[in-house]
CSV table of C-alpha atoms in Angstrom, one decimal:
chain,number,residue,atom,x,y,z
A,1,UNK,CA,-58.3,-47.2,-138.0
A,2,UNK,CA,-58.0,-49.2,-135.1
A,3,UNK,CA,-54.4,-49.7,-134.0
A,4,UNK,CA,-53.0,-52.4,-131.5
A,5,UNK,CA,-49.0,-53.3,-130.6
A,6,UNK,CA,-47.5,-56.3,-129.9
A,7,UNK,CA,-44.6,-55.8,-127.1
A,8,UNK,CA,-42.3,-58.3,-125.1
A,9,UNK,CA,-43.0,-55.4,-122.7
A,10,UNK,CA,-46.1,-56.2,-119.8
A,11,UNK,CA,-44.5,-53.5,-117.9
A,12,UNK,CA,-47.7,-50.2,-116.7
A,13,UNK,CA,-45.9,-47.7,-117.7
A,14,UNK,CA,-45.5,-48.9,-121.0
A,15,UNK,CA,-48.7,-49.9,-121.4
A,16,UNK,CA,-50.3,-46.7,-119.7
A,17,UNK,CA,-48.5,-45.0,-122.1
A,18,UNK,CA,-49.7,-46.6,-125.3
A,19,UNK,CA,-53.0,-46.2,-124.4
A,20,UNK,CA,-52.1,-42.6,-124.0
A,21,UNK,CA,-50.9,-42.5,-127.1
A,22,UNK,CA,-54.3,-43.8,-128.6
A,23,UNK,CA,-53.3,-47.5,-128.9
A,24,UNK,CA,-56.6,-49.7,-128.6
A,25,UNK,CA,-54.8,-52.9,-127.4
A,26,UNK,CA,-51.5,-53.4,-126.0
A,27,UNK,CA,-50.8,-57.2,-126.4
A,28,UNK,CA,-47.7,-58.1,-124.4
A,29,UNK,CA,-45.8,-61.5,-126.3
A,30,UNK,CA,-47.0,-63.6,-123.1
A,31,UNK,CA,-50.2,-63.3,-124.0
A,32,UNK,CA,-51.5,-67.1,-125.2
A,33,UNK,CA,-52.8,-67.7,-128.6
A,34,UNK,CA,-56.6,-67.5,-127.2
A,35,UNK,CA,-56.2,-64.5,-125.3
A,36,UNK,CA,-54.8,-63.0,-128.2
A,37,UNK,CA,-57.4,-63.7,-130.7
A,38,UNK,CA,-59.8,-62.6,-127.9
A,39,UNK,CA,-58.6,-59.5,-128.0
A,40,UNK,CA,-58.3,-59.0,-131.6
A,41,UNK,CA,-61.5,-59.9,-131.8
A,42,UNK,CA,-62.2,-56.9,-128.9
A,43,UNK,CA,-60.6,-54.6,-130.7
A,44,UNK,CA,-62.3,-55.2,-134.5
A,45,UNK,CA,-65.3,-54.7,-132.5
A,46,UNK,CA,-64.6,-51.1,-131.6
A,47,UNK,CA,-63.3,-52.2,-127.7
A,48,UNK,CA,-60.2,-51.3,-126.3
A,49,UNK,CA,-57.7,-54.1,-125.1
A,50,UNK,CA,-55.2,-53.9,-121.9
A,51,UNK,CA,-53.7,-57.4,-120.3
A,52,UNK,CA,-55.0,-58.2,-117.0
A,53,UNK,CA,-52.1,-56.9,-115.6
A,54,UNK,CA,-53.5,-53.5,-115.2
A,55,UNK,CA,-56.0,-54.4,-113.2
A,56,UNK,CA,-53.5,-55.5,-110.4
A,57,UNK,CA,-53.2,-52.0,-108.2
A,58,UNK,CA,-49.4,-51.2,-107.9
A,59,UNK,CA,-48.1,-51.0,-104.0
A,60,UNK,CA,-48.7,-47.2,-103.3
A,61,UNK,CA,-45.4,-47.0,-101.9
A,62,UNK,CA,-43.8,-48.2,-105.4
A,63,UNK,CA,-46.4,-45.5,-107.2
A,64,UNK,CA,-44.4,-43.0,-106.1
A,65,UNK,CA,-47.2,-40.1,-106.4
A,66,UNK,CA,-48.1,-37.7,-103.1
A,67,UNK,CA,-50.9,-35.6,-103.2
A,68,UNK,CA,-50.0,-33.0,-105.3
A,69,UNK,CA,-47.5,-34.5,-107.7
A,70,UNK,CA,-48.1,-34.4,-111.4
A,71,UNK,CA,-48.4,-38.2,-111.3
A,72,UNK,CA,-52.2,-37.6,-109.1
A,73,UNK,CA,-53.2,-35.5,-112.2
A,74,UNK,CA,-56.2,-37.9,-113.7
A,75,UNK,CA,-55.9,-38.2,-117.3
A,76,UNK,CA,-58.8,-37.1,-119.7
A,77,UNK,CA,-60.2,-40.5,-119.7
A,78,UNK,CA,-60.1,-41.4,-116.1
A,79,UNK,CA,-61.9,-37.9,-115.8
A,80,UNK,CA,-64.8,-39.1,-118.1
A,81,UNK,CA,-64.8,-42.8,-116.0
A,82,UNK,CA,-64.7,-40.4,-113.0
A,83,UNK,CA,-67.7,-38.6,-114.2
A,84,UNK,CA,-70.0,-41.4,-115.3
A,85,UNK,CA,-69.6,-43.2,-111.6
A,86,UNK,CA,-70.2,-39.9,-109.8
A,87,UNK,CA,-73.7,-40.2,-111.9
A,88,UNK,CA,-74.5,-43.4,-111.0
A,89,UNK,CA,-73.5,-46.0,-113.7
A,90,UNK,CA,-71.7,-48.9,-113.2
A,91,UNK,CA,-68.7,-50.5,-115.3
A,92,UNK,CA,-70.6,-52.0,-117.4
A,93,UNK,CA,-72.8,-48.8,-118.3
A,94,UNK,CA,-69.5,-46.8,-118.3
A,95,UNK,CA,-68.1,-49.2,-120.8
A,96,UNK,CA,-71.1,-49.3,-123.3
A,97,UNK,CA,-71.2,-45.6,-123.2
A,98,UNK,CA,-67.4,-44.9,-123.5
A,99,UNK,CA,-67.0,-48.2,-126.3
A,100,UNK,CA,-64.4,-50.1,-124.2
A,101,UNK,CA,-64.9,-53.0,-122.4
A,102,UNK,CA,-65.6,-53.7,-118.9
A,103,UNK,CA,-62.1,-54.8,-117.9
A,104,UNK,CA,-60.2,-51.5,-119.2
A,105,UNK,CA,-63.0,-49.1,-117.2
A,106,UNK,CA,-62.1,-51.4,-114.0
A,107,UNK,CA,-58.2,-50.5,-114.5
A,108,UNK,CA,-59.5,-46.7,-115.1
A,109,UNK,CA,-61.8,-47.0,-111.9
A,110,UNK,CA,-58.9,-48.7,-109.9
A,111,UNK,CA,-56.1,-46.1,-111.4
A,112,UNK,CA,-58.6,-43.2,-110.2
A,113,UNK,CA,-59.1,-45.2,-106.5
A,114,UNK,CA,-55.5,-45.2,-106.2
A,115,UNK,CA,-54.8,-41.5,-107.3
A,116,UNK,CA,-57.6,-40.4,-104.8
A,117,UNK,CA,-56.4,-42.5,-102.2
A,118,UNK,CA,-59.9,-45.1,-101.9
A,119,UNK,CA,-59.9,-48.7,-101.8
A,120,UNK,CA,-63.2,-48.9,-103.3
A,121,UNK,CA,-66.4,-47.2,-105.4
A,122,UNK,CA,-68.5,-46.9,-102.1
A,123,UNK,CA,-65.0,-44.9,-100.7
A,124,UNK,CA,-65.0,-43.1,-103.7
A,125,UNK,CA,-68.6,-41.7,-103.8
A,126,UNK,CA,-68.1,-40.7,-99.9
A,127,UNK,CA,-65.0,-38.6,-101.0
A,128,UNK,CA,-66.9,-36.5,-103.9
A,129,UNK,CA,-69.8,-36.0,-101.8
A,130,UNK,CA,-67.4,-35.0,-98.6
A,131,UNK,CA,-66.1,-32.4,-101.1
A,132,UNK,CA,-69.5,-31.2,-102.2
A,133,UNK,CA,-70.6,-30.5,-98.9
């Protein structure tokens, strides 16, 4: 069963957490009538659906997470996104593997820059391989 909500919320914690609840599309009301189908559509086809207001990275001083704070905790998901760039894919890869679509691995990829403290993939890979070494 594929589930998807309709809020009057566009708010990221609300949306974060119905996608960790196991919602596949969280359709805020001010979504248009395209955008909507489009994402029904998505969704029937086995994607999930977040607005493009996730991909917009929050100020870090309004995230309120420190290294070390259960907010810098990656969830399961990010940790799979998190694996599949350390081995090379790209979003698009990540997203055929995983089933969801390229937009909602870019919010994952930008939610795991911003919990590491990168601004971008090439930032990332330098951090992980710092680490290995």
């Amino acid at each position: 069963m594929r589930v998807a909500i309709a809020a009057s919320s566009d708010d990221r914690a609300d949306i974060l957490e119905a996608l960790q609840a196991g919602v596949h599309a969280y359709l805020p009301k001010s979504l248009g009538t395209v955008e909507m189908r489009q994402a029904l559509r998505a969704v029937s086809q086995g994607e999930i659906f977040v607005p493009a207001v996730m991909s917009v990275l929050p100020d870090r001083s309004d995230a309120g997470s420190k290294p070390g704070d259960e907010q810098t905790e990656l969830i399961s998901r990010q940790k799979d996104v998190l694996a599949l760039i350390q081995s090379g894919m790209r979003n698009k890869e990540i997203a055929q593997t995983l089933n969801f679509s390229e937009s909602t691995i870019k919010v994952y990829a930008r939610a795991i820059y911003r919990k590491i403290g990168v601004r971008k993939r090439e930032d990332l890979i330098a951090s992980l391989n710092a680490v290995k070494h």
